[in-house]
Short mmCIF file of C-alpha atoms and ligand atoms in Angstrom, two decimals:
data_model
loop_
_atom_site.label_atom_id
_atom_site.label_comp_id
_atom_site.label_asym_id
_atom_site.label_seq_id
_atom_site.Cartn_x
_atom_site.Cartn_y
_atom_site.Cartn_z
CA MET K 457 141.51 -119.78 -134.71
CA ASN K 458 141.09 -121.47 -131.48
CA ARG K 459 140.29 -119.29 -128.25
CA ASN K 460 139.59 -122.14 -125.81
CA ALA K 461 142.16 -122.61 -123.06
CA LEU K 462 143.03 -126.15 -121.71
CA THR K 463 142.40 -126.97 -118.32
CA LEU K 464 143.30 -129.79 -116.12
CA LYS K 465 141.24 -130.49 -113.06
CA GLN K 466 142.22 -133.14 -110.59
CA LEU K 467 143.76 -135.29 -113.20
CA SER K 468 144.81 -138.63 -111.70
CA ILE K 469 146.20 -141.78 -113.55
CA SER K 470 147.06 -145.11 -112.23
CA TYR K 471 148.73 -148.13 -113.52
CA GLY K 472 147.04 -150.90 -111.22
CA ARG K 473 147.37 -149.60 -107.75
CA ASN K 474 150.26 -147.19 -108.43
CA MET K 475 148.96 -143.73 -108.89
CA VAL K 476 151.69 -142.03 -110.94
CA VAL K 477 149.64 -138.79 -111.82
CA GLN K 478 148.26 -137.36 -108.51
CA GLY K 479 145.43 -134.95 -108.59
CA VAL K 480 147.16 -132.54 -111.12
CA ASP K 481 145.56 -129.17 -111.69
CA LEU K 482 146.60 -126.77 -114.34
CA THR K 483 144.68 -123.71 -115.26
CA GLU K 484 144.43 -121.81 -118.34
CA ILE K 485 146.99 -123.18 -120.92
CA GLN K 486 146.26 -120.52 -123.29
CA PRO K 487 145.89 -120.88 -127.04
CA GLY K 488 149.07 -119.44 -129.00
CA THR K 489 151.37 -120.59 -126.08
CA LEU K 490 153.99 -123.17 -125.73
CA THR K 491 154.08 -124.85 -122.43
CA ALA K 492 157.33 -126.96 -121.52
CA LEU K 493 156.79 -130.11 -119.20
CA ILE K 494 159.97 -130.85 -117.36
CA GLY K 495 160.92 -133.25 -114.54
CA PRO K 496 162.94 -136.02 -113.64
CA ASN K 497 162.77 -139.61 -115.08
CA GLY K 498 159.49 -141.35 -113.82
CA ALA K 499 157.86 -138.14 -112.80
CA GLY K 500 154.75 -138.85 -114.86
CA LYS K 501 155.28 -136.53 -117.87
CA SER K 502 154.48 -138.98 -120.61
CA THR K 503 151.59 -140.55 -118.66
CA LEU K 504 150.15 -137.01 -118.17
CA LEU K 505 150.34 -136.25 -121.92
CA ARG K 506 148.79 -139.55 -122.80
CA GLY K 507 146.07 -138.80 -120.26
CA ILE K 508 145.27 -135.54 -122.04
CA ALA K 509 145.40 -137.19 -125.45
CA GLY K 510 142.69 -139.63 -124.08
CA LEU K 511 145.07 -142.57 -124.59
CA THR K 512 144.77 -143.75 -121.17
CA ARG K 513 142.09 -143.82 -118.46
CA ILE K 514 142.00 -140.91 -116.27
CA ARG K 515 140.22 -139.68 -113.19
CA GLY K 516 139.32 -135.97 -113.25
CA GLU K 517 138.85 -133.57 -116.04
CA VAL K 518 140.51 -132.32 -119.23
CA LEU K 519 138.65 -129.39 -120.65
CA LEU K 520 139.10 -127.34 -123.78
CA GLY K 521 137.05 -124.25 -123.07
CA ASP K 522 133.73 -125.82 -121.67
CA THR K 523 134.26 -129.04 -123.72
CA LEU K 524 135.23 -132.03 -121.78
CA LEU K 525 137.63 -133.75 -124.09
CA SER K 526 136.96 -137.31 -122.69
CA ARG K 527 133.32 -137.09 -123.77
CA LEU K 528 134.43 -136.63 -127.41
CA GLY K 529 134.68 -139.83 -129.60
CA PRO K 530 138.29 -141.11 -130.69
CA ARG K 531 137.78 -139.58 -134.10
CA GLU K 532 136.91 -136.10 -133.04
CA GLN K 533 139.54 -136.37 -130.42
CA ALA K 534 142.26 -137.24 -133.04
CA GLN K 535 140.94 -134.32 -135.18
CA ARG K 536 141.39 -131.86 -132.27
CA MET K 537 144.84 -132.90 -131.08
CA THR K 538 147.79 -134.70 -132.06
CA TYR K 539 150.08 -136.60 -129.77
CA MET K 540 153.75 -137.61 -130.74
CA PRO K 541 155.14 -140.30 -128.51
CA GLN K 542 158.45 -140.54 -126.67
CA SER K 543 159.31 -144.01 -128.49
CA LEU K 544 158.21 -143.89 -131.99
CA PRO K 545 156.96 -147.13 -133.46
CA PRO K 546 159.46 -148.86 -135.83
CA GLY K 547 159.41 -147.32 -139.33
CA VAL K 548 157.48 -149.16 -141.66
CA ALA K 549 157.95 -149.51 -145.50
CA ILE K 550 156.19 -146.33 -146.70
CA THR K 551 157.87 -143.19 -147.73
CA VAL K 552 158.09 -140.03 -145.72
CA ILE K 553 155.49 -138.11 -147.90
CA GLU K 554 153.21 -140.97 -147.81
CA ALA K 555 153.25 -140.96 -144.00
CA VAL K 556 152.71 -137.20 -143.72
CA LEU K 557 149.93 -137.41 -146.41
CA SER K 558 148.27 -139.98 -144.39
CA ALA K 559 148.56 -137.70 -141.37
CA VAL K 560 146.79 -134.88 -143.47
CA GLN K 561 144.13 -137.32 -144.49
CA ALA K 562 143.43 -138.54 -140.87
CA GLY K 563 139.63 -138.29 -140.45
CA ARG K 564 138.94 -137.25 -143.94
CA SER K 565 137.61 -139.13 -146.69
CA GLY K 566 138.53 -139.33 -150.31
CA GLN K 567 141.88 -139.13 -152.22
CA PRO K 568 144.33 -136.36 -151.34
CA GLY K 569 144.50 -133.76 -154.06
CA LYS K 570 147.03 -131.17 -154.75
CA ALA K 571 146.09 -128.88 -151.76
CA GLU K 572 146.78 -131.83 -149.44
CA LEU K 573 150.20 -132.77 -151.20
CA ASP K 574 151.21 -129.12 -150.82
CA GLN K 575 150.43 -129.23 -147.30
CA ALA K 576 152.49 -132.31 -146.57
CA TYR K 577 155.37 -130.89 -148.68
CA ASP K 578 155.32 -127.51 -146.65
CA ALA K 579 155.48 -129.48 -143.52
CA LEU K 580 158.48 -131.27 -144.62
CA GLU K 581 160.31 -128.13 -145.84
CA HIS K 582 159.47 -126.22 -142.67
CA LEU K 583 161.45 -128.90 -140.71
CA GLY K 584 164.24 -128.81 -143.33
CA ILE K 585 163.75 -132.45 -144.56
CA GLY K 586 162.27 -131.89 -147.89
CA ALA K 587 165.13 -133.98 -149.41
CA LEU K 588 163.86 -136.96 -147.53
CA SER K 589 160.34 -137.07 -148.96
CA SER K 590 160.82 -140.11 -150.95
CA ARG K 591 162.91 -142.19 -148.60
CA TYR K 592 161.51 -145.21 -146.53
CA LEU K 593 160.63 -144.56 -142.90
CA SER K 594 162.25 -147.84 -142.24
CA GLU K 595 165.53 -146.60 -143.72
CA LEU K 596 166.00 -143.36 -141.85
CA SER K 597 168.37 -142.51 -139.05
CA GLY K 598 166.99 -142.08 -135.47
CA GLY K 599 167.04 -138.25 -135.77
CA GLN K 600 165.66 -138.27 -139.37
CA ARG K 601 162.81 -140.63 -138.18
CA GLN K 602 161.97 -138.19 -135.27
CA LEU K 603 161.73 -135.34 -137.85
CA ALA K 604 159.47 -137.23 -140.26
CA ALA K 605 157.21 -138.04 -137.01
CA LEU K 606 157.17 -134.33 -136.23
CA ALA K 607 156.01 -133.30 -139.74
CA GLN K 608 153.13 -135.75 -139.24
CA ALA K 609 152.41 -134.30 -135.89
CA ILE K 610 152.27 -130.62 -137.08
CA VAL K 611 150.97 -131.06 -140.67
CA ARG K 612 147.13 -130.70 -139.79
CA LYS K 613 147.70 -127.68 -137.28
CA PRO K 614 145.52 -129.48 -134.48
CA GLU K 615 144.03 -127.22 -131.73
CA ILE K 616 146.16 -129.13 -129.24
CA LEU K 617 149.78 -130.24 -129.96
CA LEU K 618 151.36 -132.56 -127.60
CA LEU K 619 154.97 -133.61 -128.14
CA ASP K 620 156.80 -135.98 -125.76
CA GLU K 621 160.43 -135.30 -126.08
CA PRO K 622 160.50 -134.34 -129.84
CA THR K 623 163.93 -133.26 -129.90
CA SER K 624 165.67 -136.06 -127.88
CA ALA K 625 167.46 -137.40 -131.16
CA LEU K 626 168.07 -134.27 -132.61
CA ASP K 627 171.32 -132.34 -133.36
CA PRO K 628 171.51 -128.60 -132.34
CA HIS K 629 170.65 -127.39 -135.63
CA TYR K 630 167.31 -129.20 -135.71
CA GLN K 631 166.66 -128.85 -131.95
CA VAL K 632 166.60 -125.19 -132.37
CA ARG K 633 164.81 -125.32 -135.65
CA VAL K 634 162.15 -127.63 -134.64
CA LEU K 635 161.55 -125.68 -131.42
CA GLY K 636 161.45 -122.27 -133.21
CA ASN K 637 159.08 -123.56 -136.00
CA VAL K 638 156.71 -125.15 -133.47
CA ARG K 639 156.51 -122.08 -131.56
CA LYS K 640 155.75 -119.87 -134.72
CA LEU K 641 153.23 -122.49 -135.72
CA ILE K 642 151.56 -122.27 -132.39
CA GLN K 643 151.51 -118.24 -132.29
CA ALA K 644 150.31 -118.01 -135.93
CA HIS K 645 147.41 -120.40 -135.53
CA GLY K 646 146.54 -120.11 -131.84
CA LEU K 647 147.35 -123.69 -131.09
CA ILE K 648 147.96 -125.03 -127.42
CA GLY K 649 151.46 -126.46 -127.42
CA MET K 650 152.80 -128.81 -124.64
CA VAL K 651 156.19 -130.36 -125.24
CA VAL K 652 158.09 -132.69 -122.74
CA LEU K 653 161.76 -131.70 -122.69
CA HIS K 654 164.84 -132.79 -120.54
CA ASP K 655 167.02 -129.78 -121.77
CA ILE K 656 166.04 -126.99 -119.32
CA SER K 657 167.81 -124.53 -121.13
CA LEU K 658 166.09 -125.12 -124.22
CA ALA K 659 162.87 -125.12 -122.49
CA ALA K 660 163.51 -121.84 -120.98
CA ARG K 661 164.28 -120.39 -124.42
CA PHE K 662 161.31 -121.52 -126.29
CA ALA K 663 158.42 -122.13 -123.84
CA ASP K 664 156.24 -119.29 -122.47
CA ARG K 665 155.32 -121.50 -119.28
CA VAL K 666 157.45 -124.06 -117.69
CA THR K 667 155.44 -126.65 -115.67
CA VAL K 668 157.78 -128.91 -113.50
CA MET K 669 156.46 -132.52 -112.54
CA HIS K 670 157.86 -134.32 -109.68
CA ALA K 671 156.50 -137.64 -108.34
CA GLY K 672 153.24 -137.38 -110.04
CA GLN K 673 152.50 -133.85 -108.90
CA ILE K 674 153.33 -130.29 -110.04
CA ALA K 675 156.34 -128.95 -108.30
CA ALA K 676 156.45 -125.52 -110.07
CA ASP K 677 154.64 -123.81 -112.84
CA GLY K 678 155.00 -120.29 -114.17
CA THR K 679 157.23 -118.49 -116.45
CA PRO K 680 160.54 -119.90 -117.16
CA SER K 681 162.36 -117.49 -114.70
CA ALA K 682 159.78 -118.18 -112.07
CA ALA K 683 159.73 -121.99 -112.39
CA ILE K 684 163.51 -122.59 -113.06
CA THR K 685 165.55 -121.77 -109.92
CA ALA K 686 168.48 -123.31 -108.21
CA GLU K 687 166.02 -124.21 -105.22
CA MET K 688 163.88 -126.12 -107.85
CA MET K 689 166.68 -127.92 -109.22
CA ALA K 690 168.10 -129.05 -105.68
CA ARG K 691 164.42 -130.10 -104.51
CA VAL K 692 163.10 -131.82 -107.79
CA TYR K 693 166.32 -133.16 -109.73
CA ALA K 694 168.71 -133.48 -106.59
CA VAL K 695 171.30 -131.69 -108.41
CA GLU K 696 173.44 -128.41 -107.36
CA ALA K 697 172.91 -126.14 -110.22
CA ARG K 698 173.30 -122.45 -111.13
CA VAL K 699 170.64 -120.60 -113.13
CA GLU K 700 172.46 -117.94 -114.71
CA HIS K 701 171.78 -115.39 -117.83
CA CYS K 702 174.16 -115.80 -120.95
CA SER K 703 175.32 -112.69 -122.70
CA GLN K 704 172.13 -112.47 -124.69
CA GLY K 705 169.92 -112.63 -121.52
CA GLN K 706 168.75 -116.29 -121.97
CA ILE K 707 168.49 -118.68 -118.99
CA GLN K 708 171.38 -121.19 -118.83
CA VAL K 709 171.32 -123.93 -116.25
CA ILE K 710 174.72 -125.19 -115.22
CA VAL K 711 174.56 -128.52 -113.22
CA ASP K 712 177.56 -128.86 -110.96
CA ARG K 713 177.08 -132.02 -109.11
CA ALA K 714 174.38 -134.58 -108.12
CA LEU K 715 173.20 -134.29 -104.54
CA ASP K 716 172.25 -137.46 -102.69
CA ARG K 717 168.47 -138.09 -103.20
CA ALA K 718 166.41 -137.88 -100.14
CA ALA K 719 165.34 -141.41 -98.99
N1 ATP O 120 152.78 -149.10 -118.66
C1 ATP O 120 153.16 -148.84 -117.53
N2 ATP O 120 152.71 -149.68 -116.66
C2 ATP O 120 153.11 -149.61 -115.22
N3 ATP O 120 153.94 -148.44 -114.81
C3 ATP O 120 154.23 -147.52 -115.81
C4 ATP O 120 153.91 -147.72 -117.09
N4 ATP O 120 154.37 -146.61 -117.80
C5 ATP O 120 155.06 -145.89 -116.96
N5 ATP O 120 154.89 -146.44 -115.77
C6 ATP O 120 155.37 -145.76 -114.36
O1 ATP O 120 154.80 -144.64 -114.29
C7 ATP O 120 155.87 -143.58 -113.67
C8 ATP O 120 155.58 -142.59 -114.61
O2 ATP O 120 156.33 -142.83 -115.95
P1 ATP O 120 156.21 -141.84 -116.97
O3 ATP O 120 156.61 -142.65 -118.32
O4 ATP O 120 155.06 -140.89 -117.06
O5 ATP O 120 157.60 -140.96 -116.54
P2 ATP O 120 158.22 -139.69 -117.41
O6 ATP O 120 158.24 -138.58 -116.61
O7 ATP O 120 157.64 -139.68 -118.81
O8 ATP O 120 159.83 -140.21 -117.31
P3 ATP O 120 160.87 -140.13 -118.44
O9 ATP O 120 161.50 -138.71 -118.43
O10 ATP O 120 161.95 -141.24 -118.03
O11 ATP O 120 160.36 -140.40 -119.94
C9 ATP O 120 157.07 -144.35 -113.67
O12 ATP O 120 157.21 -144.87 -112.34
C10 ATP O 120 156.88 -145.66 -114.64
O13 ATP O 120 157.84 -146.79 -114.07
MG1 MG O 121 158.57 -139.97 -120.63
#
C-alpha cells in the first residue's frame, strides 16, 4: 500500500507566454484521500492535472514522497498513475473488455491470463457496466463511453488517480455510483485521488479535501466546509450563492444569481 503523500511545489505551466498555472503549492495530498479540484472555466484545472501526469512541460516540482515524478521515465510514470482526460478520444472499433484489458496490460509483457481477465470484468461490474463488455467503444453513448474510460483508469489501481470531470456525462445514478466506488477504491488501496468536478455539492459530498483554483492560483483549500463558502462562491465564481446543509447534514450549494464579474 502506498504511504507517500503527493506534494506540488511552485508548479507553473505556460502555453507560450501565457502562464495559466502560477506557482501552485499544495502540500501533503495524502494516500487514501480524494481531493476535488474545482474552479471556474479556464481556471487551469485540466492544465494542472496534465502537469501532474507528466503530459505537459512544467516548472517547479511534483513529488511523491521524496521521488520527483518528472525524473521517472514515461513507462514508470504510466505505471504509477493514470490520467483520464476531460475530452475522451473518439471511440475506436475495439470492445469495452478489450480496452480495459489493454489498460490492465499497460507496461506489462505477455498475454493476459485469467487473473487479468477477472480484474477487467471486476472493474466493469464495479461501475455497473458489465453488460457492455462486448460492445464496441465506437458504438457507445457519451455516458457509456465515459464509464468505459473510467474502468480503464481504475482497473490497475495506480498510486495516483487523476480524473478530469469523470462524471460530466453521467446520470445521477452513475454520478453517485462512480464517485462512491472511486472513494472506496482510494481508501481500500491507499491511492491518491484527484478529481476535477463542476458540481460543487457532489464535490463536498465525496471529497476529503476541496482545492479551488482561480486564474491559475489556489483560491481556497481545505475540508469541504472550510473551502466552500458563500464568500468563495462570490469571489471565485461571481455568483451569489447559499451554502446550506440538507436534512442529512450534507453541504448543498444553491446558486441564486450571477454577479457582474470584476473587470
Ligand atoms: N493547448 C492550449 N493552448 C493554449 N492555451 C490553452 C491550451 N489549453 C488551455 N489553454 C488555456 O489555459 C487556460 C486554462 O485552461 P484549462 O483547460 O486548464 O482550464 P480548466 O480550468 O480545465 O477549464 P474548464 O473548466 O473549462 O475545463 C485557459 O485560459 C485556456 O484557454
Ligand atoms: Mg478542464
